[in-house]
Amino acid sequence: MKQEIKEVVYINELLEFYGVLLTKKQQDIMRDYYIYNLSFSEISFNHKISKAAVSDAIEKSIKKLEFYENNLQYHQIFKKFKGVADEKALKIIEKLEEVVKHGI
């Protein structure tokens, strides 16, 4: 299951928001795969399940995370407000830099 970095980051962000809504087993497998970057073989060995079960758990977990995001949109809202906050922070920093340059 080769993935783009953007997709991995997105799934990690969804895990931050909705990970607690997954089963404990799904949380563990997703954390092992997406955070600790373990292979399917390593995860299957650690959890004493087949590689197919690991793949299935990851697929189902991603579908659940995307379902929650599609319905609740916490991630989308967070990114929107974070962008606004970042813009305001940059403006404040620019003003402070001007004050420091020109003196108070």
mmCIF file of N, CA, C and O in Angstrom:
data_model
loop_
_atom_site.group_PDB
_atom_site.id
_atom_site.type_symbol
_atom_site.label_atom_id
_atom_site.label_comp_id
_atom_site.label_asym_id
_atom_site.label_seq_id
_atom_site.Cartn_x
_atom_site.Cartn_y
_atom_site.Cartn_z
ATOM 1 N N MET A 1 0.853 -1.173 0.000
ATOM 2 C CA MET A 1 0.000 0.000 0.000
ATOM 3 C C MET A 1 0.901 1.239 0.000
ATOM 4 O O MET A 1 1.224 1.788 1.030
ATOM 5 N N LYS A 2 1.344 1.637 -1.176
ATOM 6 C CA LYS A 2 2.201 2.804 -1.295
ATOM 7 C C LYS A 2 1.333 4.065 -1.352
ATOM 8 O O LYS A 2 0.375 4.117 -2.101
ATOM 9 N N GLN A 3 1.693 5.071 -0.539
ATOM 10 C CA GLN A 3 0.866 6.255 -0.455
ATOM 11 C C GLN A 3 1.697 7.523 -0.613
ATOM 12 O O GLN A 3 2.874 7.548 -0.293
ATOM 13 N N GLU A 4 1.022 8.544 -1.082
ATOM 14 C CA GLU A 4 1.633 9.855 -1.193
ATOM 15 C C GLU A 4 1.776 10.449 0.207
ATOM 16 O O GLU A 4 0.973 10.167 1.103
ATOM 17 N N ILE A 5 2.779 11.289 0.385
ATOM 18 C CA ILE A 5 3.010 11.918 1.682
ATOM 19 C C ILE A 5 1.803 12.737 2.109
ATOM 20 O O ILE A 5 1.405 12.698 3.273
ATOM 21 N N LYS A 6 1.191 13.449 1.168
ATOM 22 C CA LYS A 6 0.013 14.255 1.498
ATOM 23 C C LYS A 6 -1.099 13.390 2.074
ATOM 24 O O LYS A 6 -1.789 13.784 3.010
ATOM 25 N N GLU A 7 -1.281 12.219 1.506
ATOM 26 C CA GLU A 7 -2.331 11.316 1.980
ATOM 27 C C GLU A 7 -2.009 10.810 3.388
ATOM 28 O O GLU A 7 -2.885 10.735 4.250
ATOM 29 N N VAL A 8 -0.747 10.483 3.627
ATOM 30 C CA VAL A 8 -0.325 10.017 4.951
ATOM 31 C C VAL A 8 -0.539 11.118 5.990
ATOM 32 O O VAL A 8 -1.057 10.874 7.082
ATOM 33 N N VAL A 9 -0.176 12.344 5.648
ATOM 34 C CA VAL A 9 -0.380 13.478 6.561
ATOM 35 C C VAL A 9 -1.870 13.658 6.832
ATOM 36 O O VAL A 9 -2.280 13.848 7.984
ATOM 37 N N TYR A 10 -2.668 13.590 5.788
ATOM 38 C CA TYR A 10 -4.121 13.744 5.933
ATOM 39 C C TYR A 10 -4.698 12.678 6.857
ATOM 40 O O TYR A 10 -5.484 12.983 7.760
ATOM 41 N N ILE A 11 -4.312 11.425 6.668
ATOM 42 C CA ILE A 11 -4.813 10.342 7.511
ATOM 43 C C ILE A 11 -4.363 10.555 8.955
ATOM 44 O O ILE A 11 -5.141 10.364 9.896
ATOM 45 N N ASN A 12 -3.119 10.988 9.158
ATOM 46 C CA ASN A 12 -2.642 11.268 10.513
ATOM 47 C C ASN A 12 -3.463 12.381 11.164
ATOM 48 O O ASN A 12 -3.769 12.326 12.351
ATOM 49 N N GLU A 13 -3.815 13.392 10.386
ATOM 50 C CA GLU A 13 -4.637 14.480 10.925
ATOM 51 C C GLU A 13 -6.031 13.978 11.276
ATOM 52 O O GLU A 13 -6.580 14.342 12.321
ATOM 53 N N LEU A 14 -6.604 13.134 10.422
ATOM 54 C CA LEU A 14 -7.906 12.559 10.741
ATOM 55 C C LEU A 14 -7.833 11.697 11.995
ATOM 56 O O LEU A 14 -8.752 11.700 12.819
ATOM 57 N N LEU A 15 -6.723 10.986 12.154
ATOM 58 C CA LEU A 15 -6.536 10.178 13.360
ATOM 59 C C LEU A 15 -6.523 11.049 14.615
ATOM 60 O O LEU A 15 -7.041 10.649 15.655
ATOM 61 N N GLU A 16 -5.928 12.237 14.507
ATOM 62 C CA GLU A 16 -5.914 13.147 15.648
ATOM 63 C C GLU A 16 -7.327 13.551 16.044
ATOM 64 O O GLU A 16 -7.642 13.646 17.230
ATOM 65 N N PHE A 17 -8.166 13.813 15.067
ATOM 66 C CA PHE A 17 -9.525 14.266 15.338
ATOM 67 C C PHE A 17 -10.467 13.119 15.721
ATOM 68 O O PHE A 17 -11.273 13.257 16.635
ATOM 69 N N TYR A 18 -10.393 12.030 14.977
ATOM 70 C CA TYR A 18 -11.412 10.999 15.106
ATOM 71 C C TYR A 18 -10.883 9.642 15.577
ATOM 72 O O TYR A 18 -11.659 8.695 15.695
ATOM 73 N N GLY A 19 -9.611 9.541 15.851
ATOM 74 C CA GLY A 19 -9.015 8.257 16.238
ATOM 75 C C GLY A 19 -9.704 7.587 17.411
ATOM 76 O O GLY A 19 -9.833 6.364 17.449
ATOM 77 N N VAL A 20 -10.174 8.388 18.361
ATOM 78 C CA VAL A 20 -10.842 7.816 19.535
ATOM 79 C C VAL A 20 -12.157 7.132 19.175
ATOM 80 O O VAL A 20 -12.688 6.362 19.978
ATOM 81 N N LEU A 21 -12.679 7.397 17.999
ATOM 82 C CA LEU A 21 -13.929 6.780 17.571
ATOM 83 C C LEU A 21 -13.708 5.400 16.938
ATOM 84 O O LEU A 21 -14.673 4.685 16.672
ATOM 85 N N LEU A 22 -12.450 5.045 16.709
ATOM 86 C CA LEU A 22 -12.123 3.714 16.194
ATOM 87 C C LEU A 22 -12.052 2.738 17.369
ATOM 88 O O LEU A 22 -11.885 3.148 18.520
ATOM 89 N N THR A 23 -12.118 1.450 17.056
ATOM 90 C CA THR A 23 -11.933 0.452 18.114
ATOM 91 C C THR A 23 -10.486 0.505 18.585
ATOM 92 O O THR A 23 -9.606 1.022 17.881
ATOM 93 N N LYS A 24 -10.233 -0.053 19.750
ATOM 94 C CA LYS A 24 -8.861 -0.066 20.297
ATOM 95 C C LYS A 24 -7.914 -0.768 19.325
ATOM 96 O O LYS A 24 -6.805 -0.295 19.073
ATOM 97 N N LYS A 25 -8.352 -1.871 18.777
ATOM 98 C CA LYS A 25 -7.528 -2.641 17.828
ATOM 99 C C LYS A 25 -7.230 -1.807 16.576
ATOM 100 O O LYS A 25 -6.094 -1.757 16.106
ATOM 101 N N GLN A 26 -8.251 -1.118 16.051
ATOM 102 C CA GLN A 26 -8.043 -0.261 14.878
ATOM 103 C C GLN A 26 -7.085 0.880 15.218
ATOM 104 O O GLN A 26 -6.213 1.210 14.415
ATOM 105 N N GLN A 27 -7.246 1.473 16.380
ATOM 106 C CA GLN A 27 -6.344 2.556 16.801
ATOM 107 C C GLN A 27 -4.904 2.062 16.837
ATOM 108 O O GLN A 27 -3.996 2.729 16.335
ATOM 109 N N ASP A 28 -4.699 0.888 17.425
ATOM 110 C CA ASP A 28 -3.349 0.333 17.542
ATOM 111 C C ASP A 28 -2.739 0.066 16.166
ATOM 112 O O ASP A 28 -1.575 0.411 15.914
ATOM 113 N N ILE A 29 -3.519 -0.534 15.291
ATOM 114 C CA ILE A 29 -3.014 -0.861 13.952
ATOM 115 C C ILE A 29 -2.725 0.420 13.159
ATOM 116 O O ILE A 29 -1.676 0.535 12.508
ATOM 117 N N MET A 30 -3.630 1.385 13.222
ATOM 118 C CA MET A 30 -3.419 2.645 12.503
ATOM 119 C C MET A 30 -2.197 3.383 13.041
ATOM 120 O O MET A 30 -1.411 3.944 12.275
ATOM 121 N N ARG A 31 -2.044 3.398 14.346
ATOM 122 C CA ARG A 31 -0.879 4.057 14.950
ATOM 123 C C ARG A 31 0.406 3.359 14.492
ATOM 124 O O ARG A 31 1.378 4.011 14.108
ATOM 125 N N ASP A 32 0.394 2.017 14.529
ATOM 126 C CA ASP A 32 1.575 1.265 14.100
ATOM 127 C C ASP A 32 1.936 1.574 12.649
ATOM 128 O O ASP A 32 3.103 1.734 12.309
ATOM 129 N N TYR A 33 0.929 1.644 11.800
ATOM 130 C CA TYR A 33 1.184 1.858 10.374
ATOM 131 C C TYR A 33 1.499 3.314 10.040
ATOM 132 O O TYR A 33 2.479 3.599 9.347
ATOM 133 N N TYR A 34 0.680 4.244 10.535
ATOM 134 C CA TYR A 34 0.815 5.638 10.123
ATOM 135 C C TYR A 34 1.761 6.470 10.985
ATOM 136 O O TYR A 34 2.337 7.437 10.510
ATOM 137 N N ILE A 35 1.919 6.104 12.239
ATOM 138 C CA ILE A 35 2.792 6.900 13.098
ATOM 139 C C ILE A 35 4.163 6.232 13.233
ATOM 140 O O ILE A 35 5.193 6.879 13.063
ATOM 141 N N TYR A 36 4.159 4.910 13.518
ATOM 142 C CA TYR A 36 5.427 4.207 13.709
ATOM 143 C C TYR A 36 5.992 3.634 12.420
ATOM 144 O O TYR A 36 7.097 3.097 12.406
ATOM 145 N N ASN A 37 5.221 3.745 11.328
ATOM 146 C CA ASN A 37 5.681 3.321 10.008
ATOM 147 C C ASN A 37 6.101 1.841 9.957
ATOM 148 O O ASN A 37 7.058 1.482 9.287
ATOM 149 N N LEU A 38 5.369 1.008 10.683
ATOM 150 C CA LEU A 38 5.653 -0.424 10.646
ATOM 151 C C LEU A 38 5.055 -1.041 9.387
ATOM 152 O O LEU A 38 4.056 -0.554 8.860
ATOM 153 N N SER A 39 5.660 -2.105 8.929
ATOM 154 C CA SER A 39 5.146 -2.813 7.745
ATOM 155 C C SER A 39 3.965 -3.697 8.150
ATOM 156 O O SER A 39 3.741 -3.971 9.335
ATOM 157 N N PHE A 40 3.237 -4.172 7.133
ATOM 158 C CA PHE A 40 2.134 -5.087 7.403
ATOM 159 C C PHE A 40 2.645 -6.337 8.121
ATOM 160 O O PHE A 40 1.989 -6.859 9.023
ATOM 161 N N SER A 41 3.812 -6.811 7.714
ATOM 162 C CA SER A 41 4.396 -8.006 8.343
ATOM 163 C C SER A 41 4.681 -7.762 9.818
ATOM 164 O O SER A 41 4.386 -8.610 10.667
ATOM 165 N N GLU A 42 5.275 -6.624 10.131
ATOM 166 C CA GLU A 42 5.586 -6.304 11.527
ATOM 167 C C GLU A 42 4.315 -6.170 12.363
ATOM 168 O O GLU A 42 4.237 -6.671 13.492
ATOM 169 N N ILE A 43 3.313 -5.503 11.790
ATOM 170 C CA ILE A 43 2.047 -5.322 12.506
ATOM 171 C C ILE A 43 1.359 -6.660 12.713
ATOM 172 O O ILE A 43 0.864 -6.961 13.809
ATOM 173 N N SER A 44 1.346 -7.496 11.672
ATOM 174 C CA SER A 44 0.683 -8.803 11.796
ATOM 175 C C SER A 44 1.385 -9.660 12.845
ATOM 176 O O SER A 44 0.727 -10.345 13.634
ATOM 177 N N PHE A 45 2.700 -9.595 12.904
ATOM 178 C CA PHE A 45 3.452 -10.351 13.912
ATOM 179 C C PHE A 45 3.133 -9.836 15.314
ATOM 180 O O PHE A 45 2.848 -10.619 16.230
ATOM 181 N N ASN A 46 3.160 -8.503 15.491
ATOM 182 C CA ASN A 46 2.921 -7.903 16.807
ATOM 183 C C ASN A 46 1.507 -8.169 17.335
ATOM 184 O O ASN A 46 1.307 -8.331 18.534
ATOM 185 N N HIS A 47 0.531 -8.177 16.435
ATOM 186 C CA HIS A 47 -0.863 -8.345 16.848
ATOM 187 C C HIS A 47 -1.377 -9.775 16.665
ATOM 188 O O HIS A 47 -2.546 -10.042 16.937
ATOM 189 N N LYS A 48 -0.485 -10.632 16.162
ATOM 190 C CA LYS A 48 -0.832 -12.039 15.938
ATOM 191 C C LYS A 48 -2.065 -12.197 15.042
ATOM 192 O O LYS A 48 -3.014 -12.926 15.347
ATOM 193 N N ILE A 49 -2.027 -11.460 13.936
ATOM 194 C CA ILE A 49 -3.087 -11.545 12.926
ATOM 195 C C ILE A 49 -2.417 -11.645 11.555
ATOM 196 O O ILE A 49 -1.222 -11.400 11.426
ATOM 197 N N SER A 50 -3.184 -11.956 10.533
ATOM 198 C CA SER A 50 -2.618 -12.076 9.188
ATOM 199 C C SER A 50 -2.378 -10.692 8.570
ATOM 200 O O SER A 50 -2.957 -9.695 9.015
ATOM 201 N N LYS A 51 -1.539 -10.664 7.546
ATOM 202 C CA LYS A 51 -1.315 -9.408 6.824
ATOM 203 C C LYS A 51 -2.597 -8.935 6.158
ATOM 204 O O LYS A 51 -2.849 -7.738 6.061
ATOM 205 N N ALA A 52 -3.419 -9.878 5.710
ATOM 206 C CA ALA A 52 -4.712 -9.521 5.104
ATOM 207 C C ALA A 52 -5.606 -8.839 6.138
ATOM 208 O O ALA A 52 -6.322 -7.883 5.817
ATOM 209 N N ALA A 53 -5.547 -9.303 7.384
ATOM 210 C CA ALA A 53 -6.345 -8.681 8.447
ATOM 211 C C ALA A 53 -5.843 -7.272 8.741
ATOM 212 O O ALA A 53 -6.644 -6.375 9.015
ATOM 213 N N VAL A 54 -4.539 -7.074 8.660
ATOM 214 C CA VAL A 54 -3.962 -5.734 8.847
ATOM 215 C C VAL A 54 -4.467 -4.807 7.745
ATOM 216 O O VAL A 54 -4.956 -3.703 8.006
ATOM 217 N N SER A 55 -4.373 -5.280 6.513
ATOM 218 C CA SER A 55 -4.827 -4.488 5.372
ATOM 219 C C SER A 55 -6.307 -4.144 5.505
ATOM 220 O O SER A 55 -6.719 -2.998 5.285
ATOM 221 N N ASP A 56 -7.101 -5.128 5.876
ATOM 222 C CA ASP A 56 -8.537 -4.930 6.046
ATOM 223 C C ASP A 56 -8.823 -3.914 7.158
ATOM 224 O O ASP A 56 -9.668 -3.031 6.991
ATOM 225 N N ALA A 57 -8.118 -4.026 8.273
ATOM 226 C CA ALA A 57 -8.321 -3.095 9.389
ATOM 227 C C ALA A 57 -7.968 -1.666 8.985
ATOM 228 O O ALA A 57 -8.681 -0.719 9.337
ATOM 229 N N ILE A 58 -6.904 -1.508 8.231
ATOM 230 C CA ILE A 58 -6.494 -0.174 7.778
ATOM 231 C C ILE A 58 -7.536 0.399 6.818
ATOM 232 O O ILE A 58 -7.940 1.557 6.945
ATOM 233 N N GLU A 59 -7.969 -0.409 5.858
ATOM 234 C CA GLU A 59 -8.992 0.056 4.905
ATOM 235 C C GLU A 59 -10.270 0.480 5.610
ATOM 236 O O GLU A 59 -10.824 1.550 5.331
ATOM 237 N N LYS A 60 -10.756 -0.363 6.518
ATOM 238 C CA LYS A 60 -11.993 -0.053 7.244
ATOM 239 C C LYS A 60 -11.826 1.186 8.124
ATOM 240 O O LYS A 60 -12.733 2.011 8.225
ATOM 241 N N SER A 61 -10.667 1.317 8.739
ATOM 242 C CA SER A 61 -10.405 2.475 9.603
ATOM 243 C C SER A 61 -10.389 3.763 8.797
ATOM 244 O O SER A 61 -10.961 4.772 9.227
ATOM 245 N N ILE A 62 -9.752 3.730 7.637
ATOM 246 C CA ILE A 62 -9.706 4.920 6.782
ATOM 247 C C ILE A 62 -11.121 5.298 6.352
ATOM 248 O O ILE A 62 -11.486 6.479 6.392
ATOM 249 N N LYS A 63 -11.916 4.312 5.976
ATOM 250 C CA LYS A 63 -13.308 4.595 5.575
ATOM 251 C C LYS A 63 -14.088 5.212 6.727
ATOM 252 O O LYS A 63 -14.863 6.144 6.528
ATOM 253 N N LYS A 64 -13.878 4.711 7.939
ATOM 254 C CA LYS A 64 -14.546 5.273 9.113
ATOM 255 C C LYS A 64 -14.111 6.716 9.344
ATOM 256 O O LYS A 64 -14.932 7.593 9.591
ATOM 257 N N LEU A 65 -12.791 6.958 9.289
ATOM 258 C CA LEU A 65 -12.266 8.308 9.509
ATOM 259 C C LEU A 65 -12.834 9.279 8.475
ATOM 260 O O LEU A 65 -13.223 10.404 8.808
ATOM 261 N N GLU A 66 -12.869 8.849 7.216
ATOM 262 C CA GLU A 66 -13.406 9.698 6.158
ATOM 263 C C GLU A 66 -14.911 9.914 6.330
ATOM 264 O O GLU A 66 -15.411 11.002 6.051
ATOM 265 N N PHE A 67 -15.622 8.902 6.806
ATOM 266 C CA PHE A 67 -17.053 9.042 7.080
ATOM 267 C C PHE A 67 -17.273 10.118 8.145
ATOM 268 O O PHE A 67 -18.124 10.999 7.987
ATOM 269 N N TYR A 68 -16.505 10.051 9.222
ATOM 270 C CA TYR A 68 -16.640 11.051 10.282
ATOM 271 C C TYR A 68 -16.312 12.446 9.772
ATOM 272 O O TYR A 68 -17.003 13.410 10.074
ATOM 273 N N GLU A 69 -15.260 12.552 8.978
ATOM 274 C CA GLU A 69 -14.883 13.874 8.450
ATOM 275 C C GLU A 69 -15.944 14.408 7.503
ATOM 276 O O GLU A 69 -16.288 15.586 7.545
ATOM 277 N N ASN A 70 -16.484 13.552 6.647
ATOM 278 C CA ASN A 70 -17.522 13.992 5.716
ATOM 279 C C ASN A 70 -18.761 14.493 6.437
ATOM 280 O O ASN A 70 -19.445 15.399 5.956
ATOM 281 N N ASN A 71 -19.056 13.908 7.586
ATOM 282 C CA ASN A 71 -20.261 14.281 8.323
ATOM 283 C C ASN A 71 -20.029 15.393 9.349
ATOM 284 O O ASN A 71 -20.906 16.232 9.549
ATOM 285 N N LEU A 72 -18.878 15.394 9.990
ATOM 286 C CA LEU A 72 -18.613 16.373 11.048
ATOM 287 C C LEU A 72 -17.756 17.556 10.592
ATOM 288 O O LEU A 72 -17.892 18.661 11.101
ATOM 289 N N GLN A 73 -16.843 17.296 9.677
ATOM 290 C CA GLN A 73 -15.975 18.311 9.062
ATOM 291 C C GLN A 73 -15.098 19.083 10.053
ATOM 292 O O GLN A 73 -14.748 20.231 9.827
ATOM 293 N N TYR A 74 -14.716 18.448 11.172
ATOM 294 C CA TYR A 74 -13.850 19.104 12.149
ATOM 295 C C TYR A 74 -12.488 19.451 11.540
ATOM 296 O O TYR A 74 -11.946 20.517 11.777
ATOM 297 N N HIS A 75 -11.954 18.533 10.759
ATOM 298 C CA HIS A 75 -10.643 18.769 10.152
ATOM 299 C C HIS A 75 -10.686 19.964 9.215
ATOM 300 O O HIS A 75 -9.824 20.836 9.252
ATOM 301 N N GLN A 76 -11.710 20.004 8.383
ATOM 302 C CA GLN A 76 -11.871 21.101 7.423
ATOM 303 C C GLN A 76 -12.032 22.441 8.152
ATOM 304 O O GLN A 76 -11.424 23.442 7.774
ATOM 305 N N ILE A 77 -12.855 22.463 9.189
ATOM 306 C CA ILE A 77 -13.069 23.684 9.966
ATOM 307 C C ILE A 77 -11.774 24.108 10.651
ATOM 308 O O ILE A 77 -11.413 25.293 10.642
ATOM 309 N N PHE A 78 -11.060 23.154 11.230
ATOM 310 C CA PHE A 78 -9.791 23.449 11.894
ATOM 311 C C PHE A 78 -8.803 24.082 10.928
ATOM 312 O O PHE A 78 -8.167 25.083 11.243
ATOM 313 N N LYS A 79 -8.665 23.495 9.744
ATOM 314 C CA LYS A 79 -7.722 24.034 8.750
ATOM 315 C C LYS A 79 -8.112 25.456 8.342
ATOM 316 O O LYS A 79 -7.255 26.312 8.155
ATOM 317 N N LYS A 80 -9.399 25.701 8.213
ATOM 318 C CA LYS A 80 -9.877 27.032 7.824
ATOM 319 C C LYS A 80 -9.505 28.059 8.894
ATOM 320 O O LYS A 80 -8.937 29.106 8.599
ATOM 321 N N PHE A 81 -9.808 27.744 10.150
ATOM 322 C CA PHE A 81 -9.506 28.681 11.227
ATOM 323 C C PHE A 81 -8.016 28.795 11.491
ATOM 324 O O PHE A 81 -7.528 29.858 11.843
ATOM 325 N N LYS A 82 -7.286 27.711 11.292
ATOM 326 C CA LYS A 82 -5.839 27.753 11.467
ATOM 327 C C LYS A 82 -5.227 28.687 10.434
ATOM 328 O O LYS A 82 -4.330 29.466 10.739
ATOM 329 N N GLY A 83 -5.737 28.655 9.213
ATOM 330 C CA GLY A 83 -5.249 29.545 8.163
ATOM 331 C C GLY A 83 -5.489 30.998 8.515
ATOM 332 O O GLY A 83 -4.621 31.852 8.344
ATOM 333 N N VAL A 84 -6.663 31.305 9.048
ATOM 334 C CA VAL A 84 -6.989 32.671 9.469
ATOM 335 C C VAL A 84 -6.074 33.086 10.608
ATOM 336 O O VAL A 84 -5.522 34.190 10.621
ATOM 337 N N ALA A 85 -5.893 32.194 11.577
ATOM 338 C CA ALA A 85 -5.026 32.497 12.720
ATOM 339 C C ALA A 85 -3.588 32.715 12.262
ATOM 340 O O ALA A 85 -2.903 33.618 12.742
ATOM 341 N N ASP A 86 -3.130 31.902 11.332
ATOM 342 C CA ASP A 86 -1.764 32.047 10.816
ATOM 343 C C ASP A 86 -1.590 33.396 10.119
ATOM 344 O O ASP A 86 -0.562 34.049 10.275
ATOM 345 N N GLU A 87 -2.600 33.817 9.339
ATOM 346 C CA GLU A 87 -2.524 35.112 8.653
ATOM 347 C C GLU A 87 -2.461 36.253 9.665
ATOM 348 O O GLU A 87 -1.667 37.178 9.526
ATOM 349 N N LYS A 88 -3.293 36.203 10.689
ATOM 350 C CA LYS A 88 -3.291 37.245 11.711
ATOM 351 C C LYS A 88 -1.966 37.262 12.458
ATOM 352 O O LYS A 88 -1.420 38.319 12.745
ATOM 353 N N ALA A 89 -1.446 36.087 12.760
ATOM 354 C CA ALA A 89 -0.160 35.996 13.459
ATOM 355 C C ALA A 89 0.952 36.600 12.601
ATOM 356 O O ALA A 89 1.807 37.331 13.112
ATOM 357 N N LEU A 90 0.939 36.331 11.303
ATOM 358 C CA LEU A 90 1.958 36.893 10.415
ATOM 359 C C LEU A 90 1.879 38.419 10.373
ATOM 360 O O LEU A 90 2.901 39.103 10.382
ATOM 361 N N LYS A 91 0.666 38.966 10.347
ATOM 362 C CA LYS A 91 0.499 40.419 10.344
ATOM 363 C C LYS A 91 1.035 41.028 11.636
ATOM 364 O O LYS A 91 1.696 42.071 11.616
ATOM 365 N N ILE A 92 0.770 40.379 12.751
ATOM 366 C CA ILE A 92 1.278 40.874 14.035
ATOM 367 C C ILE A 92 2.802 40.825 14.058
ATOM 368 O O ILE A 92 3.453 41.779 14.492
ATOM 369 N N ILE A 93 3.365 39.756 13.568
ATOM 370 C CA ILE A 93 4.827 39.627 13.526
ATOM 371 C C ILE A 93 5.424 40.703 12.634
ATOM 372 O O ILE A 93 6.436 41.323 12.979
ATOM 373 N N GLU A 94 4.808 40.950 11.474
ATOM 374 C CA GLU A 94 5.299 42.000 10.577
ATOM 375 C C GLU A 94 5.267 43.361 11.257
ATOM 376 O O GLU A 94 6.217 44.150 11.149
ATOM 377 N N LYS A 95 4.193 43.667 11.989
ATOM 378 C CA LYS A 95 4.093 44.940 12.702
ATOM 379 C C LYS A 95 5.161 45.039 13.781
ATOM 380 O O LYS A 95 5.793 46.094 13.948
ATOM 381 N N LEU A 96 5.394 43.963 14.494
ATOM 382 C CA LEU A 96 6.433 43.962 15.515
ATOM 383 C C LEU A 96 7.817 44.177 14.919
ATOM 384 O O LEU A 96 8.642 44.899 15.485
ATOM 385 N N GLU A 97 8.065 43.556 13.770
ATOM 386 C CA GLU A 97 9.353 43.726 13.102
ATOM 387 C C GLU A 97 9.556 45.191 12.691
ATOM 388 O O GLU A 97 10.658 45.720 12.803
ATOM 389 N N GLU A 98 8.490 45.824 12.224
ATOM 390 C CA GLU A 98 8.568 47.242 11.839
ATOM 391 C C GLU A 98 8.878 48.099 13.060
ATOM 392 O O GLU A 98 9.697 49.018 12.989
ATOM 393 N N VAL A 99 8.211 47.803 14.167
ATOM 394 C CA VAL A 99 8.440 48.565 15.382
ATOM 395 C C VAL A 99 9.888 48.405 15.838
ATOM 396 O O VAL A 99 10.549 49.381 16.209
ATOM 397 N N VAL A 100 10.378 47.193 15.779
ATOM 398 C CA VAL A 100 11.764 46.942 16.196
ATOM 399 C C VAL A 100 12.740 47.657 15.266
ATOM 400 O O VAL A 100 13.708 48.266 15.714
ATOM 401 N N LYS A 101 12.482 47.640 13.952
ATOM 402 C CA LYS A 101 13.340 48.315 12.976
ATOM 403 C C LYS A 101 13.386 49.819 13.199
ATOM 404 O O LYS A 101 14.452 50.436 13.172
ATOM 405 N N HIS A 102 12.244 50.407 13.387
ATOM 406 C CA HIS A 102 12.138 51.862 13.451
ATOM 407 C C HIS A 102 12.134 52.390 14.882
ATOM 408 O O HIS A 102 12.065 53.612 15.088
ATOM 409 N N GLY A 103 12.146 51.535 15.822
ATOM 410 C CA GLY A 103 12.135 51.968 17.215
ATOM 411 C C GLY A 103 10.722 52.256 17.669
ATOM 412 O O GLY A 103 9.805 52.441 16.885
ATOM 413 N N ILE A 104 10.568 52.298 18.945
ATOM 414 C CA ILE A 104 9.227 52.519 19.518
ATOM 415 C C ILE A 104 8.933 53.985 19.615
ATOM 416 O O ILE A 104 9.683 54.818 19.889
#
